[in-house]
C-alpha cells in the first residue's frame, strides 16, 4: 500500500468463528478446545489463535497489501482447522447455543465484553453487552495501524489527538464498510449485543473497527472488498473534507447501519462513489452459482 497522507498504513483483522461437532452437527464452546488466551494468544504462522468466550478467535499479522491480507487469513484459518480435528467451523453473525448449554459452562467462558469499545459519534464508551443472552455473536473486526513520523513507536490510545483521529477513521469506515455490509450481511440480531455503527477501540498502533460481523469471511469477494474499502476509507480522511457526519438521502451512516436500512444503503452505494449495490449482488450471485 502506498503512503496515504504521508503515513504508512497496515490492515489486520481478528475475526471469530464457531466450532461445530462433525458427529452431532451441533455448536460447541471453543473455550477448552483451542490453545491460547486473550492475554497470551497461541502463535501460528501469519497470526495467532485463542478462545474468546464460546467462539474461536484468530488474528492475523498486519498486512501491507491485499496479497498479504488474503494470505494471512487463509493460512491462519488452516492452522485453526488443524488445531480442531473433529470440528468444522462456521463464520456466522449469530450462533444459537441455548441458555441451558451456556449456563453449564465456566464463568470465564460466559463473560462478554471485558473491555468497553467506544462510539465514534459521541466519543463515549458503549454499554457492555448482556451476557445472559442465549446466543453468541461472531465479529469480523478490522485493525488499522499507521506510522506517525512525528511520534514513532506506540502511542497513548487515549491521547486526545489520537483518539479523535480514531473517531474520524471509524466514521469513514462506517461509510465505506458498514453501509456496504448491509448488502452482504442481512443479520440484525447481532447488533442487539455488538456491532453498532461507530464502534471502535483506540490502540497504541492505530485503531480497531468493531462494527462488522464475520460474514465477510465466507467469500473471497467480500474479503477483497473489506480490504479495498478500508483503503478507500483511509483515503477519504485525507481527500474528502466533508466525509465527517455526512448524510445520505437524509440519513446518517450511523442510522443506516443501526437500522439495517437496505433501501438507503442501496441509494448510498449507487450515488456516493462507492460500488453500487448491484456490484455486490452480482459477485455474490456468481459465487453462489
C-alpha positions as YAML, in Angstrom:
chain: A
units: angstrom
residues:
- id: 1
  name: UNK
  ca: [0.00, 0.00, 0.00]
- id: 2
  name: UNK
  ca: [1.46, 3.39, -0.93]
- id: 3
  name: UNK
  ca: [1.70, 6.12, 1.67]
- id: 4
  name: UNK
  ca: [-1.59, 7.93, 2.29]
- id: 5
  name: UNK
  ca: [-1.37, 11.46, 3.59]
- id: 6
  name: UNK
  ca: [2.32, 10.88, 4.32]
- id: 7
  name: UNK
  ca: [1.60, 7.88, 6.58]
- id: 8
  name: UNK
  ca: [2.31, 4.17, 6.15]
- id: 9
  name: UNK
  ca: [-0.75, 2.06, 6.90]
- id: 10
  name: UNK
  ca: [-1.27, -1.63, 7.62]
- id: 11
  name: UNK
  ca: [-4.54, -3.58, 7.81]
- id: 12
  name: UNK
  ca: [-5.26, -6.56, 10.04]
- id: 13
  name: UNK
  ca: [-8.25, -8.43, 11.44]
- id: 14
  name: UNK
  ca: [-9.34, -10.58, 14.38]
- id: 15
  name: UNK
  ca: [-12.49, -12.47, 13.33]
- id: 16
  name: UNK
  ca: [-14.41, -15.01, 15.41]
- id: 17
  name: UNK
  ca: [-15.82, -18.32, 14.19]
- id: 18
  name: UNK
  ca: [-17.87, -21.05, 15.88]
- id: 19
  name: UNK
  ca: [-16.94, -24.72, 16.20]
- id: 20
  name: UNK
  ca: [-19.40, -27.37, 15.04]
- id: 21
  name: UNK
  ca: [-19.10, -31.01, 16.19]
- id: 22
  name: UNK
  ca: [-18.79, -33.06, 12.99]
- id: 23
  name: UNK
  ca: [-20.67, -36.03, 14.50]
- id: 24
  name: UNK
  ca: [-23.61, -34.30, 16.16]
- id: 25
  name: UNK
  ca: [-23.63, -31.22, 13.88]
- id: 26
  name: UNK
  ca: [-24.15, -29.02, 16.94]
- id: 27
  name: UNK
  ca: [-22.21, -25.95, 18.07]
- id: 28
  name: UNK
  ca: [-19.80, -26.34, 20.96]
- id: 29
  name: UNK
  ca: [-17.86, -23.85, 23.02]
- id: 30
  name: UNK
  ca: [-14.27, -23.30, 21.96]
- id: 31
  name: UNK
  ca: [-13.13, -22.26, 25.45]
- id: 32
  name: UNK
  ca: [-11.35, -25.59, 26.14]
- id: 33
  name: UNK
  ca: [-10.71, -26.78, 22.58]
- id: 34
  name: UNK
  ca: [-8.06, -24.43, 21.28]
- id: 35
  name: UNK
  ca: [-4.86, -23.12, 22.89]
- id: 36
  name: UNK
  ca: [-4.09, -19.55, 23.84]
- id: 37
  name: UNK
  ca: [-5.91, -16.79, 25.67]
- id: 38
  name: UNK
  ca: [-6.69, -13.11, 25.21]
- id: 39
  name: UNK
  ca: [-3.56, -12.17, 27.14]
- id: 40
  name: UNK
  ca: [-1.38, -14.85, 25.55]
- id: 41
  name: UNK
  ca: [-2.62, -15.84, 22.07]
- id: 42
  name: UNK
  ca: [-1.26, -19.05, 20.60]
- id: 43
  name: UNK
  ca: [1.13, -18.06, 17.83]
- id: 44
  name: UNK
  ca: [0.73, -19.68, 14.41]
- id: 45
  name: UNK
  ca: [2.19, -18.80, 11.02]
- id: 46
  name: UNK
  ca: [0.99, -15.34, 9.95]
- id: 47
  name: UNK
  ca: [-1.04, -14.75, 13.12]
- id: 48
  name: UNK
  ca: [-2.41, -16.33, 16.30]
- id: 49
  name: UNK
  ca: [-5.46, -18.10, 17.71]
- id: 50
  name: UNK
  ca: [-7.25, -18.13, 21.04]
- id: 51
  name: UNK
  ca: [-10.69, -18.80, 22.53]
- id: 52
  name: UNK
  ca: [-12.93, -15.77, 23.05]
- id: 53
  name: UNK
  ca: [-15.86, -16.77, 25.19]
- id: 54
  name: UNK
  ca: [-17.61, -19.55, 23.27]
- id: 55
  name: UNK
  ca: [-16.04, -18.56, 19.94]
- id: 56
  name: UNK
  ca: [-12.70, -19.34, 18.38]
- id: 57
  name: UNK
  ca: [-10.88, -16.13, 17.54]
- id: 58
  name: UNK
  ca: [-7.93, -15.68, 15.26]
- id: 59
  name: UNK
  ca: [-5.86, -12.63, 14.46]
- id: 60
  name: UNK
  ca: [-3.61, -12.03, 11.51]
- id: 61
  name: UNK
  ca: [-0.31, -10.26, 11.21]
- id: 62
  name: UNK
  ca: [-0.65, -6.68, 9.89]
- id: 63
  name: UNK
  ca: [-0.72, -6.62, 6.09]
- id: 64
  name: UNK
  ca: [0.80, -4.00, 3.80]
- id: 65
  name: UNK
  ca: [-1.21, -5.08, 0.75]
- id: 66
  name: UNK
  ca: [-4.16, -7.25, -0.26]
- id: 67
  name: UNK
  ca: [-1.99, -10.23, -1.17]
- id: 68
  name: UNK
  ca: [-0.62, -10.35, 2.38]
- id: 69
  name: UNK
  ca: [-4.07, -9.74, 3.90]
- id: 70
  name: UNK
  ca: [-5.68, -12.60, 1.96]
- id: 71
  name: UNK
  ca: [-2.74, -14.97, 2.55]
- id: 72
  name: UNK
  ca: [-2.68, -14.26, 6.29]
- id: 73
  name: UNK
  ca: [-6.38, -15.00, 6.67]
- id: 74
  name: UNK
  ca: [-6.18, -18.20, 4.63]
- id: 75
  name: UNK
  ca: [-3.11, -19.55, 6.41]
- id: 76
  name: UNK
  ca: [-4.31, -18.78, 9.94]
- id: 77
  name: UNK
  ca: [-7.67, -20.41, 9.21]
- id: 78
  name: UNK
  ca: [-5.80, -23.51, 8.00]
- id: 79
  name: UNK
  ca: [-3.84, -23.54, 11.26]
- id: 80
  name: UNK
  ca: [-7.07, -23.25, 13.26]
- id: 81
  name: UNK
  ca: [-8.54, -26.16, 11.30]
- id: 82
  name: UNK
  ca: [-5.51, -28.34, 12.12]
- id: 83
  name: UNK
  ca: [-5.86, -27.48, 15.81]
- id: 84
  name: UNK
  ca: [-9.52, -28.58, 15.94]
- id: 85
  name: UNK
  ca: [-9.81, -32.10, 14.44]
- id: 86
  name: UNK
  ca: [-13.36, -33.41, 14.57]
- id: 87
  name: UNK
  ca: [-14.84, -29.93, 14.29]
- id: 88
  name: UNK
  ca: [-15.95, -27.74, 11.44]
- id: 89
  name: UNK
  ca: [-16.10, -24.02, 11.90]
- id: 90
  name: UNK
  ca: [-18.73, -21.55, 10.78]
- id: 91
  name: UNK
  ca: [-18.44, -17.82, 10.23]
- id: 92
  name: UNK
  ca: [-21.96, -16.67, 11.07]
- id: 93
  name: UNK
  ca: [-23.01, -13.43, 12.80]
- id: 94
  name: UNK
  ca: [-25.15, -15.30, 15.37]
- id: 95
  name: UNK
  ca: [-24.89, -18.80, 16.79]
- id: 96
  name: UNK
  ca: [-27.73, -20.15, 18.90]
- id: 97
  name: UNK
  ca: [-26.35, -22.17, 21.82]
- id: 98
  name: UNK
  ca: [-29.33, -22.04, 24.17]
- id: 99
  name: UNK
  ca: [-29.39, -20.80, 27.76]
- id: 100
  name: UNK
  ca: [-29.06, -24.30, 29.26]
- id: 101
  name: UNK
  ca: [-25.81, -25.01, 27.43]
- id: 102
  name: UNK
  ca: [-24.33, -21.57, 28.06]
- id: 103
  name: UNK
  ca: [-25.17, -21.71, 31.77]
- id: 104
  name: UNK
  ca: [-23.39, -25.08, 32.04]
- id: 105
  name: UNK
  ca: [-20.07, -23.51, 31.05]
- id: 106
  name: UNK
  ca: [-17.42, -21.99, 33.33]
- id: 107
  name: UNK
  ca: [-17.91, -18.34, 34.22]
- id: 108
  name: UNK
  ca: [-14.86, -17.22, 32.24]
- id: 109
  name: UNK
  ca: [-16.38, -18.68, 29.05]
- id: 110
  name: UNK
  ca: [-19.71, -16.88, 29.59]
- id: 111
  name: UNK
  ca: [-18.28, -13.38, 30.14]
- id: 112
  name: UNK
  ca: [-18.85, -10.86, 27.36]
- id: 113
  name: UNK
  ca: [-17.13, -7.58, 26.61]
- id: 114
  name: UNK
  ca: [-14.28, -7.45, 29.12]
- id: 115
  name: UNK
  ca: [-13.17, -4.06, 27.78]
- id: 116
  name: UNK
  ca: [-15.57, -1.40, 26.51]
- id: 117
  name: UNK
  ca: [-15.48, -0.05, 23.00]
- id: 118
  name: UNK
  ca: [-16.40, 3.49, 22.01]
- id: 119
  name: UNK
  ca: [-18.88, 5.36, 19.85]
- id: 120
  name: UNK
  ca: [-17.11, 7.45, 17.21]
- id: 121
  name: UNK
  ca: [-20.05, 9.85, 17.00]
- id: 122
  name: UNK
  ca: [-20.23, 10.67, 20.72]
- id: 123
  name: UNK
  ca: [-16.73, 9.75, 21.94]
- id: 124
  name: UNK
  ca: [-18.33, 7.88, 24.84]
- id: 125
  name: UNK
  ca: [-17.95, 4.24, 25.88]
- id: 126
  name: UNK
  ca: [-20.62, 1.86, 24.63]
- id: 127
  name: UNK
  ca: [-22.53, -0.16, 27.24]
- id: 128
  name: UNK
  ca: [-21.31, -3.69, 27.84]
- id: 129
  name: UNK
  ca: [-23.47, -6.40, 26.22]
- id: 130
  name: UNK
  ca: [-25.88, -8.65, 28.13]
- id: 131
  name: UNK
  ca: [-24.05, -11.87, 28.96]
- id: 132
  name: UNK
  ca: [-27.38, -13.57, 29.78]
- id: 133
  name: UNK
  ca: [-28.34, -13.81, 26.11]
- id: 134
  name: UNK
  ca: [-28.88, -17.41, 24.94]
- id: 135
  name: UNK
  ca: [-26.86, -16.85, 21.77]
- id: 136
  name: UNK
  ca: [-23.41, -15.58, 20.90]
- id: 137
  name: UNK
  ca: [-22.21, -13.34, 18.10]
- id: 138
  name: UNK
  ca: [-19.33, -13.62, 15.66]
- id: 139
  name: UNK
  ca: [-17.35, -10.47, 14.90]
- id: 140
  name: UNK
  ca: [-15.11, -9.57, 11.99]
- id: 141
  name: UNK
  ca: [-13.15, -6.64, 13.40]
- id: 142
  name: UNK
  ca: [-10.70, -4.73, 11.23]
- id: 143
  name: UNK
  ca: [-7.47, -3.26, 12.60]
- id: 144
  name: UNK
  ca: [-5.76, -0.28, 11.01]
- id: 145
  name: UNK
  ca: [-2.24, 0.68, 12.01]
- id: 146
  name: UNK
  ca: [-0.31, 3.75, 10.94]
- id: 147
  name: UNK
  ca: [3.09, 5.26, 11.45]
- id: 148
  name: UNK
  ca: [3.43, 8.73, 12.86]
- id: 149
  name: UNK
  ca: [6.66, 10.37, 11.63]
- id: 150
  name: UNK
  ca: [6.45, 12.85, 14.50]
- id: 151
  name: UNK
  ca: [5.77, 10.24, 17.17]
- id: 152
  name: UNK
  ca: [7.35, 6.87, 16.31]
- id: 153
  name: UNK
  ca: [6.55, 3.82, 18.39]
- id: 154
  name: UNK
  ca: [3.44, 3.02, 20.43]
- id: 155
  name: UNK
  ca: [1.10, 5.88, 21.28]
- id: 156
  name: UNK
  ca: [-1.23, 6.54, 24.19]
- id: 157
  name: UNK
  ca: [-4.57, 5.27, 22.81]
- id: 158
  name: UNK
  ca: [-6.43, 7.95, 24.76]
- id: 159
  name: UNK
  ca: [-4.26, 10.87, 23.77]
- id: 160
  name: UNK
  ca: [-6.92, 13.37, 22.57]
- id: 161
  name: UNK
  ca: [-5.33, 13.82, 19.14]
- id: 162
  name: UNK
  ca: [-5.02, 10.08, 18.56]
- id: 163
  name: UNK
  ca: [-8.50, 9.35, 19.91]
- id: 164
  name: UNK
  ca: [-10.01, 11.98, 17.62]
- id: 165
  name: UNK
  ca: [-8.20, 10.51, 14.61]
- id: 166
  name: UNK
  ca: [-9.69, 7.12, 15.51]
- id: 167
  name: UNK
  ca: [-13.17, 8.67, 15.61]
- id: 168
  name: UNK
  ca: [-12.64, 10.23, 12.17]
- id: 169
  name: UNK
  ca: [-11.43, 6.98, 10.62]
- id: 170
  name: UNK
  ca: [-14.25, 4.98, 12.20]
- id: 171
  name: UNK
  ca: [-16.83, 7.33, 10.70]
- id: 172
  name: UNK
  ca: [-15.20, 6.95, 7.29]
- id: 173
  name: UNK
  ca: [-15.20, 3.16, 7.70]
- id: 174
  name: UNK
  ca: [-18.91, 3.25, 8.52]
- id: 175
  name: UNK
  ca: [-19.48, 4.77, 5.09]
- id: 176
  name: UNK
  ca: [-17.12, 2.50, 3.16]
- id: 177
  name: UNK
  ca: [-17.61, -0.73, 5.13]
- id: 178
  name: UNK
  ca: [-20.58, -0.51, 7.47]
- id: 179
  name: UNK
  ca: [-23.10, 0.61, 4.85]
- id: 180
  name: UNK
  ca: [-21.99, -1.88, 2.14]
- id: 181
  name: UNK
  ca: [-22.06, -4.70, 4.71]
- id: 182
  name: UNK
  ca: [-25.85, -4.40, 4.86]
- id: 183
  name: UNK
  ca: [-25.92, -5.88, 1.35]
- id: 184
  name: UNK
  ca: [-23.84, -8.99, 2.16]
- id: 185
  name: UNK
  ca: [-24.87, -9.35, 5.82]
- id: 186
  name: UNK
  ca: [-28.60, -9.05, 6.48]
- id: 187
  name: UNK
  ca: [-28.39, -10.17, 10.11]
- id: 188
  name: UNK
  ca: [-29.70, -7.66, 12.63]
- id: 189
  name: UNK
  ca: [-29.75, -9.81, 15.77]
- id: 190
  name: UNK
  ca: [-26.02, -9.41, 16.39]
- id: 191
  name: UNK
  ca: [-26.43, -5.65, 16.71]
- id: 192
  name: UNK
  ca: [-28.61, -6.15, 19.79]
- id: 193
  name: UNK
  ca: [-25.36, -7.11, 21.54]
- id: 194
  name: UNK
  ca: [-22.49, -5.88, 19.37]
- id: 195
  name: UNK
  ca: [-21.63, -4.09, 16.17]
- id: 196
  name: UNK
  ca: [-23.45, -0.80, 16.32]
- id: 197
  name: UNK
  ca: [-22.28, 1.87, 13.91]
- id: 198
  name: UNK
  ca: [-19.21, 3.81, 15.00]
- id: 199
  name: UNK
  ca: [-17.91, 1.08, 17.33]
- id: 200
  name: UNK
  ca: [-14.13, 1.19, 17.75]
- id: 201
  name: UNK
  ca: [-11.28, 0.82, 20.18]
- id: 202
  name: UNK
  ca: [-8.21, 3.07, 20.09]
- id: 203
  name: UNK
  ca: [-4.96, 1.13, 20.03]
- id: 204
  name: UNK
  ca: [-1.29, 2.09, 20.52]
- id: 205
  name: UNK
  ca: [-0.66, 1.24, 16.85]
- id: 206
  name: UNK
  ca: [-3.88, 2.75, 15.47]
- id: 207
  name: UNK
  ca: [-7.45, 1.58, 15.92]
- id: 208
  name: UNK
  ca: [-9.86, -1.37, 15.76]
- id: 209
  name: UNK
  ca: [-13.11, -1.04, 13.80]
- id: 210
  name: UNK
  ca: [-15.71, -3.22, 15.55]
- id: 211
  name: UNK
  ca: [-18.90, -2.80, 13.53]
- id: 212
  name: UNK
  ca: [-18.58, -5.69, 11.06]
- id: 213
  name: UNK
  ca: [-19.67, -9.25, 11.73]
- id: 214
  name: UNK
  ca: [-17.66, -12.23, 10.49]
- id: 215
  name: UNK
  ca: [-19.91, -12.67, 7.40]
- id: 216
  name: UNK
  ca: [-17.23, -11.21, 5.11]
- id: 217
  name: UNK
  ca: [-15.02, -14.26, 5.75]
- id: 218
  name: UNK
  ca: [-17.31, -16.52, 3.73]
- id: 219
  name: UNK
  ca: [-16.48, -15.21, 0.25]
- id: 220
  name: UNK
  ca: [-13.22, -14.26, -1.45]
- id: 221
  name: UNK
  ca: [-15.07, -11.29, -2.95]
- id: 222
  name: UNK
  ca: [-16.03, -9.81, 0.41]
- id: 223
  name: UNK
  ca: [-12.57, -10.44, 1.86]
- id: 224
  name: UNK
  ca: [-11.22, -8.38, -1.03]
- id: 225
  name: UNK
  ca: [-13.90, -5.71, -0.60]
- id: 226
  name: UNK
  ca: [-13.16, -5.34, 3.11]
- id: 227
  name: UNK
  ca: [-9.50, -4.70, 2.35]
- id: 228
  name: UNK
  ca: [-10.12, -2.38, -0.61]
- id: 229
  name: UNK
  ca: [-12.85, -0.39, 1.11]
- id: 230
  name: UNK
  ca: [-10.71, 0.03, 4.23]
- id: 231
  name: UNK
  ca: [-8.09, 1.65, 2.00]
- id: 232
  name: UNK
  ca: [-10.83, 3.85, 0.48]
- id: 233
  name: UNK
  ca: [-11.95, 4.91, 3.96]
- id: 234
  name: UNK
  ca: [-8.38, 5.90, 4.86]
- id: 235
  name: UNK
  ca: [-8.05, 7.86, 1.62]
- id: 236
  name: UNK
  ca: [-11.33, 9.67, 2.24]
- id: 237
  name: UNK
  ca: [-9.97, 11.05, 5.51]
- id: 238
  name: UNK
  ca: [-7.35, 12.92, 3.55]
- id: 239
  name: UNK
  ca: [-9.14, 13.63, 0.26]
- id: 240
  name: UNK
  ca: [-12.76, 14.34, 1.21]
- id: 241
  name: UNK
  ca: [-13.05, 17.33, 3.57]
- id: 242
  name: UNK
  ca: [-16.78, 16.63, 4.04]
- id: 243
  name: UNK
  ca: [-16.61, 12.96, 4.99]
- id: 244
  name: UNK
  ca: [-17.41, 13.54, 8.66]
- id: 245
  name: UNK
  ca: [-21.05, 13.38, 9.73]
- id: 246
  name: UNK
  ca: [-22.24, 13.06, 6.14]
- id: 247
  name: UNK
  ca: [-25.91, 12.48, 5.46]
- id: 248
  name: UNK
  ca: [-27.13, 10.22, 2.67]
- id: 249
  name: UNK
  ca: [-30.68, 10.58, 1.35]
- id: 250
  name: UNK
  ca: [-31.46, 12.38, 4.61]
- id: 251
  name: UNK
  ca: [-29.94, 9.68, 6.82]
- id: 252
  name: UNK
  ca: [-26.61, 9.50, 8.64]
- id: 253
  name: UNK
  ca: [-24.39, 6.46, 8.18]
- id: 254
  name: UNK
  ca: [-24.92, 5.73, 11.87]
- id: 255
  name: UNK
  ca: [-28.68, 5.43, 11.43]
- id: 256
  name: UNK
  ca: [-28.48, 3.44, 8.17]
- id: 257
  name: UNK
  ca: [-26.27, 0.80, 9.80]
- id: 258
  name: UNK
  ca: [-28.12, 0.55, 13.10]
- id: 259
  name: UNK
  ca: [-31.50, 0.23, 11.35]
- id: 260
  name: UNK
  ca: [-30.20, -2.14, 8.69]
- id: 261
  name: UNK
  ca: [-31.75, 0.29, 6.21]
- id: 262
  name: UNK
  ca: [-31.14, -1.55, 2.94]
- id: 263
  name: UNK
  ca: [-33.13, 0.90, 0.80]
- id: 264
  name: UNK
  ca: [-30.97, 3.86, 1.82]
- id: 265
  name: UNK
  ca: [-27.83, 1.71, 1.70]
- id: 266
  name: UNK
  ca: [-28.60, 0.96, -1.96]
- id: 267
  name: UNK
  ca: [-29.04, 4.68, -2.61]
- id: 268
  name: UNK
  ca: [-25.69, 5.44, -0.97]
- id: 269
  name: UNK
  ca: [-23.88, 2.72, -2.89]
- id: 270
  name: UNK
  ca: [-25.36, 3.97, -6.15]
- id: 271
  name: UNK
  ca: [-24.71, 7.68, -5.80]
- id: 272
  name: UNK
  ca: [-21.87, 8.31, -3.38]
- id: 273
  name: UNK
  ca: [-18.89, 6.96, -5.33]
- id: 274
  name: UNK
  ca: [-18.94, 3.56, -3.61]
- id: 275
  name: UNK
  ca: [-19.53, 0.38, -5.61]
- id: 276
  name: UNK
  ca: [-23.26, 0.28, -6.47]
- id: 277
  name: UNK
  ca: [-25.39, -2.34, -4.73]
- id: 278
  name: UNK
  ca: [-25.72, -4.35, -7.93]
- id: 279
  name: UNK
  ca: [-21.92, -4.83, -7.89]
- id: 280
  name: UNK
  ca: [-22.06, -6.56, -4.53]
- id: 281
  name: UNK
  ca: [-25.09, -8.62, -5.51]
- id: 282
  name: UNK
  ca: [-23.57, -9.70, -8.81]
- id: 283
  name: UNK
  ca: [-20.40, -11.07, -7.24]
- id: 284
  name: UNK
  ca: [-22.41, -12.86, -4.54]
- id: 285
  name: UNK
  ca: [-24.66, -14.40, -7.19]
- id: 286
  name: UNK
  ca: [-21.66, -15.52, -9.24]
- id: 287
  name: UNK
  ca: [-20.13, -17.27, -6.25]
- id: 288
  name: UNK
  ca: [-23.43, -18.92, -5.34]
- id: 289
  name: UNK
  ca: [-23.90, -20.31, -8.88]
...
